[in-house]
Each structure stands twice: as structure tokens, then as C-alpha cells.
Amino acid sequence: MQTRTRKIVNTIAAIIPAAMVIMSGFMKFNPPADMLAGFEKMGIAKHMPMLGIMELSFSVLFLYPRTMRLGFILLSCYFAGALATELSYGLPFNALLPMGLVWIGTFVRDRELFLSFLQKPSVARA
């Protein structure tokens, strides 16, 4: 793939999942009624602003190339916790789509993070 095309693909792979998470983060500050009902069922409605701040900050870390790996780890942990919470309360798996997109976007942007085991180890010289 050419350099220009690769940059475009990498940018799109970063923006799509981050845009979803950023939109979700902003929705936590003024949630629709059905979203608020789901959070009240889980008993975490009072924590919605903090969850929104977390989503926004993790997305910014994910978008910035130097902190993309940290953002990836934080977003993965956040959505894994959200998925576990949804599973325990019998709610639909809403966290699965953004988590999958974050993983796909990270793979497209930084394959070395996932495929580092394929590289030959460097031989230390004494």
C-alpha cells in the first residue's frame, strides 16, 4: 500500500472508533431516557458524568499517535468492564461494537502491537 493511502486508512481506522466513544462520552452528560434507565438498573446512574469524562479522555489518548497504545489499553479495559457489567445484568452487549472497532483500528494502525511475537528476537552480543 502506498504511503498516502496508508495514512488515509490509518486516520479512518482511528477516527471511527474514537468518534463513537466520544459521542457516547458526551451522551453521558445528558442521557436519553432509555440510556438513563439502563444505568439506573445497574445502579451506576450517579457515575455517568465520570464515565463520560473517562471515555472522552481515553479517546483523546487513542487518537494521539504517541499515546495510542495507552489509549488502546484504557479503552479495552473500560469496554471489557462495561461488557462484564452488561452480562451480569442481562443487558444487550452494547460495549462489544466499540471495543471491536478499537481493536480493529489499533491493528490497522499498529500491527506490531499484536504481532510482535513474529519478530525474531535480537541477539545480545557480549
mmCIF file of C-alpha atoms in Angstrom:
data_model
loop_
_atom_site.group_PDB
_atom_site.id
_atom_site.type_symbol
_atom_site.label_atom_id
_atom_site.label_comp_id
_atom_site.label_asym_id
_atom_site.label_seq_id
_atom_site.Cartn_x
_atom_site.Cartn_y
_atom_site.Cartn_z
ATOM 1 C CA MET A 1 0.000 0.000 0.000
ATOM 2 C CA GLN A 2 1.295 3.450 -0.837
ATOM 3 C CA THR A 3 2.194 5.897 1.907
ATOM 4 C CA ARG A 4 -0.643 8.327 1.185
ATOM 5 C CA THR A 5 -3.253 5.572 1.067
ATOM 6 C CA ARG A 6 -1.841 4.055 4.263
ATOM 7 C CA LYS A 7 -2.130 7.400 6.068
ATOM 8 C CA ILE A 8 -5.744 7.765 4.986
ATOM 9 C CA VAL A 9 -6.611 4.237 6.107
ATOM 10 C CA ASN A 10 -4.830 4.747 9.449
ATOM 11 C CA THR A 11 -6.665 8.016 10.023
ATOM 12 C CA ILE A 12 -10.042 6.468 9.270
ATOM 13 C CA ALA A 13 -9.217 3.465 11.478
ATOM 14 C CA ALA A 14 -8.520 5.846 14.355
ATOM 15 C CA ILE A 15 -11.362 8.301 13.835
ATOM 16 C CA ILE A 16 -14.304 5.885 13.516
ATOM 17 C CA PRO A 17 -13.937 4.143 16.907
ATOM 18 C CA ALA A 18 -12.846 7.340 18.633
ATOM 19 C CA ALA A 19 -15.849 9.229 17.239
ATOM 20 C CA MET A 20 -18.205 6.547 18.570
ATOM 21 C CA VAL A 21 -16.627 6.684 22.020
ATOM 22 C CA ILE A 22 -16.547 10.496 22.062
ATOM 23 C CA MET A 23 -20.231 10.617 21.107
ATOM 24 C CA SER A 24 -21.001 8.109 23.864
ATOM 25 C CA GLY A 25 -18.992 10.204 26.319
ATOM 26 C CA PHE A 26 -20.941 13.353 25.517
ATOM 27 C CA MET A 27 -24.215 11.439 25.784
ATOM 28 C CA LYS A 28 -23.350 10.535 29.371
ATOM 29 C CA PHE A 29 -23.720 14.222 30.348
ATOM 30 C CA ASN A 30 -27.293 14.481 29.010
ATOM 31 C CA PRO A 31 -28.512 10.899 28.543
ATOM 32 C CA PRO A 32 -31.687 9.838 26.750
ATOM 33 C CA ALA A 33 -34.371 8.247 28.942
ATOM 34 C CA ASP A 34 -33.704 4.637 27.882
ATOM 35 C CA MET A 35 -29.965 5.001 28.462
ATOM 36 C CA LEU A 36 -30.582 6.503 31.886
ATOM 37 C CA ALA A 37 -32.997 3.673 32.745
ATOM 38 C CA GLY A 38 -30.335 1.086 31.876
ATOM 39 C CA PHE A 39 -27.754 2.808 34.047
ATOM 40 C CA GLU A 40 -30.248 3.112 36.907
ATOM 41 C CA LYS A 41 -30.984 -0.608 36.619
ATOM 42 C CA MET A 42 -27.268 -1.259 37.098
ATOM 43 C CA GLY A 43 -27.054 1.283 39.923
ATOM 44 C CA ILE A 44 -24.421 3.452 38.293
ATOM 45 C CA ALA A 45 -26.522 6.378 37.034
ATOM 46 C CA LYS A 46 -24.903 8.767 39.508
ATOM 47 C CA HIS A 47 -21.491 7.967 37.984
ATOM 48 C CA MET A 48 -22.438 8.831 34.404
ATOM 49 C CA PRO A 49 -20.522 12.147 34.240
ATOM 50 C CA MET A 50 -17.337 10.438 35.441
ATOM 51 C CA LEU A 51 -17.800 7.668 32.883
ATOM 52 C CA GLY A 52 -18.252 10.323 30.193
ATOM 53 C CA ILE A 53 -15.028 12.061 31.233
ATOM 54 C CA MET A 54 -13.216 8.725 31.122
ATOM 55 C CA GLU A 55 -14.493 7.959 27.625
ATOM 56 C CA LEU A 56 -13.512 11.391 26.345
ATOM 57 C CA SER A 57 -10.020 11.308 27.846
ATOM 58 C CA PHE A 58 -9.308 7.733 26.740
ATOM 59 C CA SER A 59 -10.424 8.610 23.199
ATOM 60 C CA VAL A 60 -8.082 11.584 23.065
ATOM 61 C CA LEU A 61 -5.227 9.334 24.181
ATOM 62 C CA PHE A 62 -6.211 6.825 21.493
ATOM 63 C CA LEU A 63 -6.254 9.463 18.748
ATOM 64 C CA TYR A 64 -2.849 10.951 19.568
ATOM 65 C CA PRO A 65 -0.200 8.734 17.905
ATOM 66 C CA ARG A 66 2.325 8.877 20.774
ATOM 67 C CA THR A 67 -0.252 7.756 23.353
ATOM 68 C CA MET A 68 -2.266 5.447 21.091
ATOM 69 C CA ARG A 69 -1.115 2.299 22.891
ATOM 70 C CA LEU A 70 -2.064 3.670 26.298
ATOM 71 C CA GLY A 71 -5.430 4.796 24.924
ATOM 72 C CA PHE A 72 -5.941 1.344 23.417
ATOM 73 C CA ILE A 73 -5.256 -0.369 26.741
ATOM 74 C CA LEU A 74 -7.504 2.012 28.690
ATOM 75 C CA LEU A 75 -10.357 1.764 26.180
ATOM 76 C CA SER A 76 -10.070 -2.034 26.091
ATOM 77 C CA CYS A 77 -10.211 -2.236 29.877
ATOM 78 C CA TYR A 78 -13.091 0.238 30.039
ATOM 79 C CA PHE A 79 -15.194 -1.649 27.500
ATOM 80 C CA ALA A 80 -14.303 -5.035 28.981
ATOM 81 C CA GLY A 81 -15.668 -3.789 32.310
ATOM 82 C CA ALA A 82 -18.741 -2.408 30.577
ATOM 83 C CA LEU A 83 -19.291 -5.727 28.818
ATOM 84 C CA ALA A 84 -18.934 -7.657 32.094
ATOM 85 C CA THR A 85 -21.444 -5.329 33.746
ATOM 86 C CA GLU A 86 -23.898 -5.744 30.872
ATOM 87 C CA LEU A 87 -23.540 -9.514 31.028
ATOM 88 C CA SER A 88 -24.144 -9.602 34.774
ATOM 89 C CA TYR A 89 -27.364 -7.583 34.453
ATOM 90 C CA GLY A 90 -28.651 -9.347 31.336
ATOM 91 C CA LEU A 91 -28.492 -6.233 29.164
ATOM 92 C CA PRO A 92 -27.647 -6.192 25.433
ATOM 93 C CA PHE A 93 -23.961 -6.222 24.539
ATOM 94 C CA ASN A 94 -23.626 -2.529 23.664
ATOM 95 C CA ALA A 95 -19.933 -2.410 24.596
ATOM 96 C CA LEU A 96 -18.950 -5.076 22.088
ATOM 97 C CA LEU A 97 -19.124 -2.899 18.951
ATOM 98 C CA PRO A 98 -16.920 -0.007 20.142
ATOM 99 C CA MET A 99 -14.446 -2.442 21.695
ATOM 100 C CA GLY A 100 -14.225 -4.389 18.446
ATOM 101 C CA LEU A 101 -13.723 -1.203 16.437
ATOM 102 C CA VAL A 102 -10.985 -0.035 18.821
ATOM 103 C CA TRP A 103 -9.195 -3.363 18.372
ATOM 104 C CA ILE A 104 -9.555 -3.272 14.582
ATOM 105 C CA GLY A 105 -8.409 0.350 14.457
ATOM 106 C CA THR A 106 -5.395 -0.447 16.593
ATOM 107 C CA PHE A 107 -4.498 -3.438 14.431
ATOM 108 C CA VAL A 108 -4.648 -1.310 11.290
ATOM 109 C CA ARG A 109 -2.568 1.472 12.860
ATOM 110 C CA ASP A 110 -0.004 -0.603 14.774
ATOM 111 C CA ARG A 111 0.211 -4.265 13.792
ATOM 112 C CA GLU A 112 3.406 -4.644 15.793
ATOM 113 C CA LEU A 113 1.353 -4.421 18.977
ATOM 114 C CA PHE A 114 -0.450 -7.647 18.046
ATOM 115 C CA LEU A 115 2.201 -9.438 16.007
ATOM 116 C CA SER A 116 5.355 -8.718 17.990
ATOM 117 C CA PHE A 117 5.800 -12.429 18.675
ATOM 118 C CA LEU A 118 6.523 -12.985 14.961
ATOM 119 C CA GLN A 119 9.652 -10.840 15.030
ATOM 120 C CA LYS A 120 12.960 -12.543 15.560
ATOM 121 C CA PRO A 121 14.499 -11.680 18.910
ATOM 122 C CA SER A 122 17.657 -9.647 18.698
ATOM 123 C CA VAL A 123 20.789 -11.481 19.751
ATOM 124 C CA ALA A 124 22.638 -9.785 22.577
ATOM 125 C CA ARG A 125 26.338 -9.557 21.960
ATOM 126 C CA ALA A 126 28.677 -9.834 24.867
#
